[in-house]
Amino acid sequence: MVSFMEKKYCKDSRVVKTSRVFPSHTNNLDSLFGGLLMSYIDDVASITAERHSRRDCVTASTDHVDFLSPITPGDSVCLESFVVSTGRTSMEVFVKVVAENLKTGDRRIAATSFLTFVALDENRHPVEVPGVIPESEEEKKLFEMAELRAEDRKRHRQASKELAKALTTQKHWEPYLNAQIQI
């Protein structure tokens, strides 16, 4: 069992998944359906988080999925994920999506995403995770910017909590029923 105070290299949590894009995977604009890509992203990121922590993990947030270039039938889509930073019990996972035209070999960054996972113990309580050691220039750049992303994430989460206070859980038809009863 890994001591949860040890640090691990980013590459130790790296996951790569490559899939072919078929017409059945596309939307009405003939590009990969965004929801399918988001599912792929959460899948590889969850494996990355568990590989890093060696614990069950839960998705705490998906900060962004930035769609940068369409992915079309005939392309392959390669997702690469790894832990770029950690908190005490949380891990920030970066996912890079590369599309490749299989006929020409042209490759492009099609999407990027940051997700946060929390490691859990047997009782589903948060548990400490190892830190990370970046090695490549890409890993170092992502690591250096992690604190800014964490601050943005905290502000966004607080704003979401404030918004939730103003939202209703009332069923959409209930105001009409109440209005009819009062007549």
Short mmCIF file of N, CA and C in Angstrom, two decimals:
data_model
loop_
_atom_site.label_atom_id
_atom_site.label_comp_id
_atom_site.label_asym_id
_atom_site.label_seq_id
_atom_site.Cartn_x
_atom_site.Cartn_y
_atom_site.Cartn_z
N MET A 1 0.84 -1.18 0.00
CA MET A 1 0.00 0.00 0.00
C MET A 1 0.88 1.25 0.00
N VAL A 2 0.51 2.23 -0.78
CA VAL A 2 1.28 3.47 -0.89
C VAL A 2 1.02 4.33 0.35
N SER A 3 2.09 4.91 0.88
CA SER A 3 1.92 5.90 1.94
C SER A 3 1.34 7.14 1.30
N PHE A 4 0.28 7.69 1.89
CA PHE A 4 -0.41 8.80 1.25
C PHE A 4 0.30 10.12 1.43
N MET A 5 1.47 10.12 2.03
CA MET A 5 2.27 11.34 2.12
C MET A 5 3.36 11.35 1.05
N GLU A 6 3.59 10.24 0.38
CA GLU A 6 4.58 10.18 -0.69
C GLU A 6 4.10 10.96 -1.90
N LYS A 7 5.05 11.42 -2.70
CA LYS A 7 4.70 12.07 -3.96
C LYS A 7 4.89 11.07 -5.08
N LYS A 8 4.10 11.25 -6.13
CA LYS A 8 4.18 10.38 -7.30
C LYS A 8 4.37 11.26 -8.54
N TYR A 9 5.01 10.72 -9.54
CA TYR A 9 5.18 11.42 -10.80
C TYR A 9 3.84 11.51 -11.53
N CYS A 10 3.64 12.61 -12.25
CA CYS A 10 2.43 12.77 -13.06
C CYS A 10 2.26 11.56 -13.99
N LYS A 11 3.36 11.12 -14.57
CA LYS A 11 3.30 10.02 -15.53
C LYS A 11 2.78 8.72 -14.91
N ASP A 12 2.90 8.58 -13.59
CA ASP A 12 2.43 7.37 -12.92
C ASP A 12 0.91 7.23 -12.98
N SER A 13 0.21 8.35 -13.18
CA SER A 13 -1.26 8.30 -13.24
C SER A 13 -1.78 8.42 -14.67
N ARG A 14 -0.88 8.50 -15.64
CA ARG A 14 -1.27 8.76 -17.03
C ARG A 14 -2.13 7.62 -17.59
N VAL A 15 -3.21 8.03 -18.27
CA VAL A 15 -4.10 7.09 -18.94
C VAL A 15 -4.27 7.58 -20.38
N VAL A 16 -4.23 6.67 -21.33
CA VAL A 16 -4.44 7.01 -22.74
C VAL A 16 -5.53 6.10 -23.29
N LYS A 17 -6.50 6.71 -23.96
CA LYS A 17 -7.59 5.96 -24.59
C LYS A 17 -7.75 6.48 -26.01
N THR A 18 -7.74 5.59 -26.96
CA THR A 18 -7.94 5.98 -28.36
C THR A 18 -9.14 5.25 -28.92
N SER A 19 -9.98 5.99 -29.61
CA SER A 19 -11.18 5.42 -30.23
C SER A 19 -11.33 5.95 -31.64
N ARG A 20 -11.99 5.19 -32.46
CA ARG A 20 -12.33 5.61 -33.81
C ARG A 20 -13.69 6.31 -33.75
N VAL A 21 -13.87 7.34 -34.57
CA VAL A 21 -15.14 8.06 -34.63
C VAL A 21 -15.95 7.52 -35.81
N PHE A 22 -17.09 6.95 -35.52
CA PHE A 22 -18.00 6.43 -36.54
C PHE A 22 -19.17 7.39 -36.72
N PRO A 23 -19.87 7.32 -37.84
CA PRO A 23 -21.02 8.20 -38.05
C PRO A 23 -22.07 8.11 -36.93
N SER A 24 -22.21 6.95 -36.32
CA SER A 24 -23.19 6.81 -35.24
C SER A 24 -22.81 7.58 -33.98
N HIS A 25 -21.58 8.09 -33.92
CA HIS A 25 -21.10 8.85 -32.77
C HIS A 25 -21.25 10.36 -32.95
N THR A 26 -21.86 10.76 -34.07
CA THR A 26 -21.88 12.18 -34.39
C THR A 26 -23.24 12.83 -34.20
N ASN A 27 -23.22 14.17 -34.16
CA ASN A 27 -24.44 14.95 -34.02
C ASN A 27 -24.94 15.37 -35.41
N ASN A 28 -25.92 16.26 -35.43
CA ASN A 28 -26.50 16.71 -36.69
C ASN A 28 -25.54 17.55 -37.53
N LEU A 29 -24.42 17.97 -36.96
CA LEU A 29 -23.41 18.74 -37.71
C LEU A 29 -22.25 17.85 -38.15
N ASP A 30 -22.42 16.55 -38.02
CA ASP A 30 -21.43 15.56 -38.46
C ASP A 30 -20.11 15.67 -37.70
N SER A 31 -20.19 16.03 -36.43
CA SER A 31 -19.01 16.00 -35.57
C SER A 31 -19.33 15.19 -34.32
N LEU A 32 -18.29 14.72 -33.65
CA LEU A 32 -18.47 13.87 -32.48
C LEU A 32 -19.43 14.53 -31.48
N PHE A 33 -20.42 13.79 -31.03
CA PHE A 33 -21.40 14.27 -30.07
C PHE A 33 -20.68 14.67 -28.78
N GLY A 34 -20.88 15.91 -28.34
CA GLY A 34 -20.18 16.45 -27.17
C GLY A 34 -20.40 15.63 -25.91
N GLY A 35 -21.62 15.13 -25.73
CA GLY A 35 -21.91 14.33 -24.53
C GLY A 35 -21.11 13.04 -24.51
N LEU A 36 -20.87 12.45 -25.67
CA LEU A 36 -20.07 11.23 -25.74
C LEU A 36 -18.62 11.55 -25.37
N LEU A 37 -18.11 12.66 -25.91
CA LEU A 37 -16.74 13.05 -25.57
C LEU A 37 -16.63 13.34 -24.07
N MET A 38 -17.62 13.98 -23.49
CA MET A 38 -17.60 14.26 -22.06
C MET A 38 -17.60 12.96 -21.24
N SER A 39 -18.31 11.95 -21.73
CA SER A 39 -18.30 10.65 -21.07
C SER A 39 -16.90 10.02 -21.14
N TYR A 40 -16.26 10.09 -22.30
CA TYR A 40 -14.90 9.59 -22.45
C TYR A 40 -13.96 10.30 -21.48
N ILE A 41 -14.12 11.64 -21.38
CA ILE A 41 -13.26 12.45 -20.52
C ILE A 41 -13.40 12.02 -19.06
N ASP A 42 -14.63 11.87 -18.57
CA ASP A 42 -14.84 11.46 -17.18
C ASP A 42 -14.30 10.06 -16.94
N ASP A 43 -14.43 9.19 -17.94
CA ASP A 43 -13.95 7.81 -17.82
C ASP A 43 -12.44 7.77 -17.61
N VAL A 44 -11.67 8.43 -18.49
CA VAL A 44 -10.21 8.37 -18.36
C VAL A 44 -9.75 9.13 -17.11
N ALA A 45 -10.42 10.24 -16.79
CA ALA A 45 -10.03 11.01 -15.61
C ALA A 45 -10.26 10.21 -14.33
N SER A 46 -11.35 9.44 -14.29
CA SER A 46 -11.62 8.64 -13.08
C SER A 46 -10.58 7.54 -12.90
N ILE A 47 -10.14 6.95 -14.00
CA ILE A 47 -9.08 5.93 -13.91
C ILE A 47 -7.79 6.58 -13.43
N THR A 48 -7.48 7.76 -13.97
CA THR A 48 -6.29 8.50 -13.55
C THR A 48 -6.31 8.76 -12.05
N ALA A 49 -7.44 9.24 -11.54
CA ALA A 49 -7.53 9.57 -10.11
C ALA A 49 -7.34 8.33 -9.24
N GLU A 50 -7.96 7.24 -9.63
CA GLU A 50 -7.81 6.01 -8.84
C GLU A 50 -6.41 5.44 -8.96
N ARG A 51 -5.80 5.58 -10.12
CA ARG A 51 -4.43 5.10 -10.31
C ARG A 51 -3.48 5.90 -9.40
N HIS A 52 -3.73 7.20 -9.27
CA HIS A 52 -2.87 8.04 -8.44
C HIS A 52 -3.07 7.74 -6.95
N SER A 53 -4.32 7.67 -6.53
CA SER A 53 -4.62 7.53 -5.09
C SER A 53 -4.71 6.08 -4.63
N ARG A 54 -4.96 5.17 -5.56
CA ARG A 54 -5.22 3.76 -5.23
C ARG A 54 -6.38 3.63 -4.25
N ARG A 55 -7.37 4.50 -4.46
CA ARG A 55 -8.60 4.53 -3.66
C ARG A 55 -9.79 4.71 -4.57
N ASP A 56 -10.99 4.42 -4.07
CA ASP A 56 -12.20 4.81 -4.78
C ASP A 56 -12.21 6.33 -4.85
N CYS A 57 -12.71 6.86 -5.95
CA CYS A 57 -12.74 8.31 -6.12
C CYS A 57 -14.10 8.73 -6.67
N VAL A 58 -14.44 9.97 -6.38
CA VAL A 58 -15.68 10.54 -6.87
C VAL A 58 -15.35 11.85 -7.58
N THR A 59 -16.07 12.12 -8.67
CA THR A 59 -15.90 13.38 -9.38
C THR A 59 -16.49 14.50 -8.53
N ALA A 60 -15.67 15.48 -8.18
CA ALA A 60 -16.14 16.62 -7.39
C ALA A 60 -16.55 17.76 -8.30
N SER A 61 -15.84 17.93 -9.41
CA SER A 61 -16.21 18.98 -10.36
C SER A 61 -15.56 18.73 -11.71
N THR A 62 -16.22 19.25 -12.71
CA THR A 62 -15.63 19.36 -14.04
C THR A 62 -15.57 20.85 -14.30
N ASP A 63 -14.36 21.40 -14.29
CA ASP A 63 -14.23 22.85 -14.42
C ASP A 63 -14.66 23.33 -15.79
N HIS A 64 -14.11 22.73 -16.79
CA HIS A 64 -14.40 23.14 -18.16
C HIS A 64 -14.19 21.95 -19.07
N VAL A 65 -14.95 21.93 -20.13
CA VAL A 65 -14.62 21.11 -21.29
C VAL A 65 -14.61 22.11 -22.43
N ASP A 66 -13.42 22.43 -22.90
CA ASP A 66 -13.29 23.40 -23.97
C ASP A 66 -13.15 22.65 -25.29
N PHE A 67 -14.19 22.76 -26.13
CA PHE A 67 -14.19 22.13 -27.44
C PHE A 67 -13.47 23.08 -28.39
N LEU A 68 -12.33 22.68 -28.92
CA LEU A 68 -11.48 23.57 -29.69
C LEU A 68 -11.51 23.30 -31.19
N SER A 69 -11.79 22.07 -31.57
CA SER A 69 -11.79 21.70 -32.98
C SER A 69 -12.74 20.53 -33.18
N PRO A 70 -13.57 20.56 -34.24
CA PRO A 70 -14.50 19.44 -34.45
C PRO A 70 -13.76 18.12 -34.69
N ILE A 71 -14.38 17.05 -34.24
CA ILE A 71 -13.87 15.70 -34.45
C ILE A 71 -14.89 15.01 -35.34
N THR A 72 -14.46 14.51 -36.48
CA THR A 72 -15.39 14.03 -37.49
C THR A 72 -15.20 12.54 -37.78
N PRO A 73 -16.19 11.92 -38.42
CA PRO A 73 -16.05 10.51 -38.79
C PRO A 73 -14.78 10.32 -39.64
N GLY A 74 -14.09 9.26 -39.38
CA GLY A 74 -12.82 9.01 -40.06
C GLY A 74 -11.64 9.45 -39.22
N ASP A 75 -11.90 10.28 -38.20
CA ASP A 75 -10.85 10.66 -37.26
C ASP A 75 -10.73 9.60 -36.19
N SER A 76 -9.58 9.60 -35.54
CA SER A 76 -9.49 8.90 -34.25
C SER A 76 -9.46 9.99 -33.20
N VAL A 77 -9.85 9.63 -32.00
CA VAL A 77 -9.82 10.58 -30.90
C VAL A 77 -9.02 9.92 -29.78
N CYS A 78 -7.97 10.61 -29.36
CA CYS A 78 -7.07 10.09 -28.33
C CYS A 78 -7.14 11.00 -27.12
N LEU A 79 -7.53 10.43 -25.99
CA LEU A 79 -7.60 11.17 -24.73
C LEU A 79 -6.42 10.76 -23.87
N GLU A 80 -5.75 11.76 -23.33
CA GLU A 80 -4.62 11.53 -22.44
C GLU A 80 -4.88 12.29 -21.15
N SER A 81 -4.81 11.61 -20.02
CA SER A 81 -5.10 12.25 -18.74
C SER A 81 -4.03 11.92 -17.72
N PHE A 82 -3.83 12.85 -16.78
CA PHE A 82 -2.91 12.62 -15.68
C PHE A 82 -3.20 13.63 -14.57
N VAL A 83 -2.81 13.28 -13.35
CA VAL A 83 -2.98 14.19 -12.21
C VAL A 83 -1.93 15.28 -12.33
N VAL A 84 -2.39 16.56 -12.26
CA VAL A 84 -1.45 17.68 -12.38
C VAL A 84 -1.21 18.38 -11.05
N SER A 85 -2.13 18.24 -10.11
CA SER A 85 -1.92 18.81 -8.78
C SER A 85 -2.84 18.11 -7.79
N THR A 86 -2.51 18.29 -6.51
CA THR A 86 -3.34 17.67 -5.47
C THR A 86 -3.54 18.65 -4.32
N GLY A 87 -4.64 18.44 -3.62
CA GLY A 87 -4.86 19.07 -2.33
C GLY A 87 -4.63 18.00 -1.28
N ARG A 88 -5.25 18.14 -0.14
CA ARG A 88 -5.09 17.12 0.90
C ARG A 88 -5.79 15.83 0.49
N THR A 89 -7.04 15.95 0.01
CA THR A 89 -7.83 14.76 -0.37
C THR A 89 -8.28 14.80 -1.83
N SER A 90 -7.94 15.88 -2.52
CA SER A 90 -8.43 16.06 -3.89
C SER A 90 -7.29 16.00 -4.91
N MET A 91 -7.67 15.68 -6.13
CA MET A 91 -6.73 15.60 -7.24
C MET A 91 -7.30 16.35 -8.43
N GLU A 92 -6.50 17.20 -9.03
CA GLU A 92 -6.90 17.88 -10.26
C GLU A 92 -6.35 17.05 -11.41
N VAL A 93 -7.25 16.64 -12.30
CA VAL A 93 -6.87 15.81 -13.44
C VAL A 93 -7.03 16.64 -14.71
N PHE A 94 -6.01 16.61 -15.55
CA PHE A 94 -6.05 17.28 -16.85
C PHE A 94 -6.30 16.23 -17.92
N VAL A 95 -7.19 16.55 -18.86
CA VAL A 95 -7.45 15.67 -19.99
C VAL A 95 -7.22 16.45 -21.27
N LYS A 96 -6.36 15.91 -22.11
CA LYS A 96 -6.07 16.48 -23.43
C LYS A 96 -6.67 15.55 -24.47
N VAL A 97 -7.43 16.13 -25.40
CA VAL A 97 -8.08 15.34 -26.45
C VAL A 97 -7.43 15.70 -27.78
N VAL A 98 -6.85 14.70 -28.43
CA VAL A 98 -6.19 14.89 -29.72
C VAL A 98 -6.96 14.14 -30.78
N ALA A 99 -7.37 14.87 -31.82
CA ALA A 99 -8.03 14.23 -32.97
C ALA A 99 -6.98 14.00 -34.04
N GLU A 100 -7.10 12.88 -34.73
CA GLU A 100 -6.18 12.57 -35.81
C GLU A 100 -6.95 12.16 -37.05
N ASN A 101 -6.68 12.82 -38.16
CA ASN A 101 -7.24 12.40 -39.44
C ASN A 101 -6.47 11.15 -39.84
N LEU A 102 -7.15 10.02 -39.90
CA LEU A 102 -6.46 8.76 -40.13
C LEU A 102 -5.94 8.61 -41.57
N LYS A 103 -6.45 9.41 -42.49
CA LYS A 103 -5.96 9.35 -43.88
C LYS A 103 -4.69 10.18 -44.07
N THR A 104 -4.66 11.38 -43.44
CA THR A 104 -3.52 12.28 -43.65
C THR A 104 -2.50 12.25 -42.53
N GLY A 105 -2.92 11.79 -41.35
CA GLY A 105 -2.03 11.79 -40.19
C GLY A 105 -1.99 13.13 -39.47
N ASP A 106 -2.74 14.12 -39.95
CA ASP A 106 -2.78 15.41 -39.27
C ASP A 106 -3.41 15.26 -37.89
N ARG A 107 -2.74 15.84 -36.88
CA ARG A 107 -3.21 15.77 -35.49
C ARG A 107 -3.46 17.18 -34.98
N ARG A 108 -4.49 17.33 -34.14
CA ARG A 108 -4.82 18.64 -33.58
C ARG A 108 -5.41 18.45 -32.19
N ILE A 109 -5.20 19.49 -31.36
CA ILE A 109 -5.84 19.48 -30.04
C ILE A 109 -7.30 19.81 -30.28
N ALA A 110 -8.18 18.88 -29.95
CA ALA A 110 -9.61 19.04 -30.20
C ALA A 110 -10.36 19.54 -28.97
N ALA A 111 -9.84 19.24 -27.78
CA ALA A 111 -10.50 19.67 -26.54
C ALA A 111 -9.52 19.54 -25.38
N THR A 112 -9.81 20.29 -24.32
CA THR A 112 -9.08 20.16 -23.06
C THR A 112 -10.10 20.22 -21.93
N SER A 113 -9.72 19.64 -20.80
CA SER A 113 -10.63 19.65 -19.65
C SER A 113 -9.85 19.47 -18.36
N PHE A 114 -10.37 20.10 -17.29
CA PHE A 114 -9.85 19.90 -15.94
C PHE A 114 -10.99 19.38 -15.09
N LEU A 115 -10.71 18.33 -14.32
CA LEU A 115 -11.69 17.74 -13.42
C LEU A 115 -11.05 17.59 -12.05
N THR A 116 -11.87 17.61 -11.02
CA THR A 116 -11.38 17.40 -9.66
C THR A 116 -12.05 16.16 -9.10
N PHE A 117 -11.24 15.30 -8.51
CA PHE A 117 -11.72 14.08 -7.87
C PHE A 117 -11.31 14.07 -6.41
N VAL A 118 -12.11 13.43 -5.59
CA VAL A 118 -11.80 13.25 -4.17
C VAL A 118 -11.65 11.75 -3.92
N ALA A 119 -10.57 11.39 -3.21
CA ALA A 119 -10.33 9.99 -2.85
C ALA A 119 -11.11 9.66 -1.58
N LEU A 120 -11.65 8.45 -1.54
CA LEU A 120 -12.49 8.03 -0.42
C LEU A 120 -11.95 6.76 0.23
N ASP A 121 -12.16 6.66 1.55
CA ASP A 121 -11.80 5.44 2.26
C ASP A 121 -12.96 4.45 2.19
N GLU A 122 -12.85 3.36 2.93
CA GLU A 122 -13.86 2.30 2.90
C GLU A 122 -15.23 2.78 3.38
N ASN A 123 -15.24 3.84 4.19
CA ASN A 123 -16.50 4.39 4.71
C ASN A 123 -16.99 5.60 3.90
N ARG A 124 -16.40 5.79 2.76
CA ARG A 124 -16.74 6.90 1.85
C ARG A 124 -16.44 8.27 2.45
N HIS A 125 -15.41 8.33 3.26
CA HIS A 125 -14.93 9.60 3.80
C HIS A 125 -13.67 10.00 3.03
N PRO A 126 -13.46 11.29 2.82
CA PRO A 126 -12.26 11.74 2.11
C PRO A 126 -10.99 11.27 2.82
N VAL A 127 -10.00 10.91 2.03
CA VAL A 127 -8.73 10.41 2.56
C VAL A 127 -7.59 11.12 1.83
N GLU A 128 -6.46 11.30 2.53
CA GLU A 128 -5.32 12.00 1.95
C GLU A 128 -4.78 11.27 0.73
N VAL A 129 -4.24 12.09 -0.19
CA VAL A 129 -3.67 11.56 -1.43
C VAL A 129 -2.22 12.01 -1.56
N PRO A 130 -1.43 11.27 -2.33
CA PRO A 130 -0.04 11.69 -2.56
C PRO A 130 0.01 12.98 -3.37
N GLY A 131 1.09 13.73 -3.18
CA GLY A 131 1.34 14.89 -4.03
C GLY A 131 1.83 14.44 -5.40
N VAL A 132 2.15 15.40 -6.24
CA VAL A 132 2.64 15.06 -7.58
C VAL A 132 3.99 15.73 -7.85
N ILE A 133 4.74 15.10 -8.72
CA ILE A 133 6.01 15.63 -9.18
C ILE A 133 5.93 15.77 -10.70
N PRO A 134 5.86 17.00 -11.21
CA PRO A 134 5.83 17.18 -12.66
C PRO A 134 7.25 17.04 -13.23
N GLU A 135 7.33 16.48 -14.45
CA GLU A 135 8.64 16.31 -15.08
C GLU A 135 8.72 17.03 -16.43
N SER A 136 7.76 16.76 -17.32
CA SER A 136 7.82 17.34 -18.66
C SER A 136 7.46 18.82 -18.61
N GLU A 137 7.77 19.55 -19.67
CA GLU A 137 7.42 20.97 -19.73
C GLU A 137 5.90 21.15 -19.64
N GLU A 138 5.14 20.28 -20.30
CA GLU A 138 3.68 20.35 -20.25
C GLU A 138 3.19 20.16 -18.81
N GLU A 139 3.70 19.15 -18.13
CA GLU A 139 3.31 18.89 -16.74
C GLU A 139 3.67 20.06 -15.83
N LYS A 140 4.87 20.63 -16.01
CA LYS A 140 5.32 21.75 -15.18
C LYS A 140 4.43 22.98 -15.40
N LYS A 141 4.07 23.27 -16.64
CA LYS A 141 3.22 24.41 -16.94
C LYS A 141 1.85 24.24 -16.27
N LEU A 142 1.27 23.06 -16.40
CA LEU A 142 -0.03 22.79 -15.78
C LEU A 142 0.06 22.87 -14.26
N PHE A 143 1.14 22.37 -13.69
CA PHE A 143 1.35 22.39 -12.24
C PHE A 143 1.48 23.83 -11.73
N GLU A 144 2.25 24.65 -12.46
CA GLU A 144 2.46 26.05 -12.06
C GLU A 144 1.15 26.84 -12.01
N MET A 145 0.22 26.52 -12.88
CA MET A 145 -1.04 27.26 -12.98
C MET A 145 -2.14 26.67 -12.09
N ALA A 146 -1.84 25.61 -11.37
CA ALA A 146 -2.86 24.89 -10.58
C ALA A 146 -3.47 25.75 -9.48
N GLU A 147 -2.66 26.55 -8.81
CA GLU A 147 -3.19 27.36 -7.71
C GLU A 147 -4.22 28.37 -8.20
N LEU A 148 -3.98 28.97 -9.36
CA LEU A 148 -4.96 29.90 -9.93
C LEU A 148 -6.27 29.19 -10.27
N ARG A 149 -6.16 28.00 -10.84
CA ARG A 149 -7.37 27.24 -11.16
C ARG A 149 -8.12 26.86 -9.89
N ALA A 150 -7.39 26.51 -8.83
CA ALA A 150 -8.04 26.15 -7.56
C ALA A 150 -8.79 27.34 -6.98
N GLU A 151 -8.20 28.53 -7.06
CA GLU A 151 -8.88 29.73 -6.58
C GLU A 151 -10.14 30.01 -7.39
N ASP A 152 -10.03 29.87 -8.72
CA ASP A 152 -11.20 30.06 -9.59
C ASP A 152 -12.29 29.05 -9.24
N ARG A 153 -11.88 27.82 -8.98
CA ARG A 153 -12.83 26.74 -8.66
C ARG A 153 -13.57 27.06 -7.35
N LYS A 154 -12.85 27.56 -6.35
CA LYS A 154 -13.48 27.91 -5.07
C LYS A 154 -14.48 29.04 -5.25
N ARG A 155 -14.11 30.07 -6.02
CA ARG A 155 -15.03 31.18 -6.27
C ARG A 155 -16.27 30.69 -7.02
N HIS A 156 -16.06 29.86 -8.02
CA HIS A 156 -17.18 29.35 -8.81
C HIS A 156 -18.11 28.49 -7.94
N ARG A 157 -17.53 27.65 -7.10
CA ARG A 157 -18.34 26.79 -6.23
C ARG A 157 -19.17 27.63 -5.27
N GLN A 158 -18.58 28.69 -4.72
CA GLN A 158 -19.33 29.56 -3.82
C GLN A 158 -20.46 30.25 -4.56
N ALA A 159 -20.20 30.72 -5.78
CA ALA A 159 -21.24 31.35 -6.59
C ALA A 159 -22.35 30.35 -6.90
N SER A 160 -21.99 29.10 -7.15
CA SER A 160 -23.00 28.07 -7.42
C SER A 160 -23.86 27.82 -6.20
N LYS A 161 -23.25 27.84 -5.01
CA LYS A 161 -24.02 27.65 -3.77
C LYS A 161 -24.98 28.81 -3.56
N GLU A 162 -24.54 30.03 -3.86
CA GLU A 162 -25.41 31.20 -3.73
C GLU A 162 -26.57 31.11 -4.72
N LEU A 163 -26.29 30.71 -5.94
CA LEU A 163 -27.35 30.55 -6.93
C LEU A 163 -28.35 29.49 -6.49
N ALA A 164 -27.85 28.38 -5.95
CA ALA A 164 -28.73 27.29 -5.51
C ALA A 164 -29.73 27.76 -4.46
N LYS A 165 -29.33 28.72 -3.63
CA LYS A 165 -30.25 29.25 -2.61
C LYS A 165 -31.44 29.96 -3.25
N ALA A 166 -31.26 30.51 -4.44
CA ALA A 166 -32.33 31.25 -5.12
C ALA A 166 -33.19 30.36 -6.00
N LEU A 167 -32.81 29.10 -6.16
CA LEU A 167 -33.55 28.19 -7.04
C LEU A 167 -34.62 27.45 -6.25
N THR A 168 -35.62 27.00 -6.95
CA THR A 168 -36.71 26.28 -6.31
C THR A 168 -36.66 24.80 -6.69
N THR A 169 -37.15 23.98 -5.81
CA THR A 169 -37.32 22.56 -6.11
C THR A 169 -38.78 22.24 -6.39
N GLN A 170 -39.58 23.29 -6.43
CA GLN A 170 -41.01 23.12 -6.69
C GLN A 170 -41.23 22.57 -8.10
N LYS A 171 -42.17 21.67 -8.25
CA LYS A 171 -42.51 21.14 -9.56
C LYS A 171 -43.11 22.25 -10.39
N HIS A 172 -42.83 22.25 -11.70
CA HIS A 172 -43.23 23.37 -12.54
C HIS A 172 -44.75 23.59 -12.58
N TRP A 173 -45.51 22.56 -12.29
CA TRP A 173 -46.97 22.73 -12.35
C TRP A 173 -47.58 23.16 -11.02
N GLU A 174 -46.84 23.11 -9.94
CA GLU A 174 -47.40 23.43 -8.63
C GLU A 174 -47.93 24.86 -8.51
N PRO A 175 -47.26 25.88 -9.07
CA PRO A 175 -47.84 27.23 -8.96
C PRO A 175 -49.23 27.32 -9.60
N TYR A 176 -49.45 26.58 -10.67
CA TYR A 176 -50.75 26.60 -11.35
C TYR A 176 -51.83 25.94 -10.49
N LEU A 177 -51.48 24.85 -9.84
CA LEU A 177 -52.43 24.16 -8.97
C LEU A 177 -52.80 25.05 -7.78
N ASN A 178 -51.78 25.68 -7.19
CA ASN A 178 -52.05 26.57 -6.06
C ASN A 178 -52.93 27.75 -6.48
N ALA A 179 -52.69 28.28 -7.65
CA ALA A 179 -53.49 29.42 -8.15
C ALA A 179 -54.93 28.98 -8.37
N GLN A 180 -55.16 27.77 -8.88
CA GLN A 180 -56.52 27.28 -9.11
C GLN A 180 -57.26 27.03 -7.80
N ILE A 181 -56.53 26.56 -6.81
CA ILE A 181 -57.16 26.26 -5.53
C ILE A 181 -57.62 27.55 -4.86
N GLN A 182 -56.87 28.63 -5.02
CA GLN A 182 -57.19 29.90 -4.36
C GLN A 182 -58.36 30.61 -5.01
N ILE A 183 -58.79 30.23 -6.20
CA ILE A 183 -59.89 30.91 -6.90
C ILE A 183 -61.21 30.66 -6.26
#
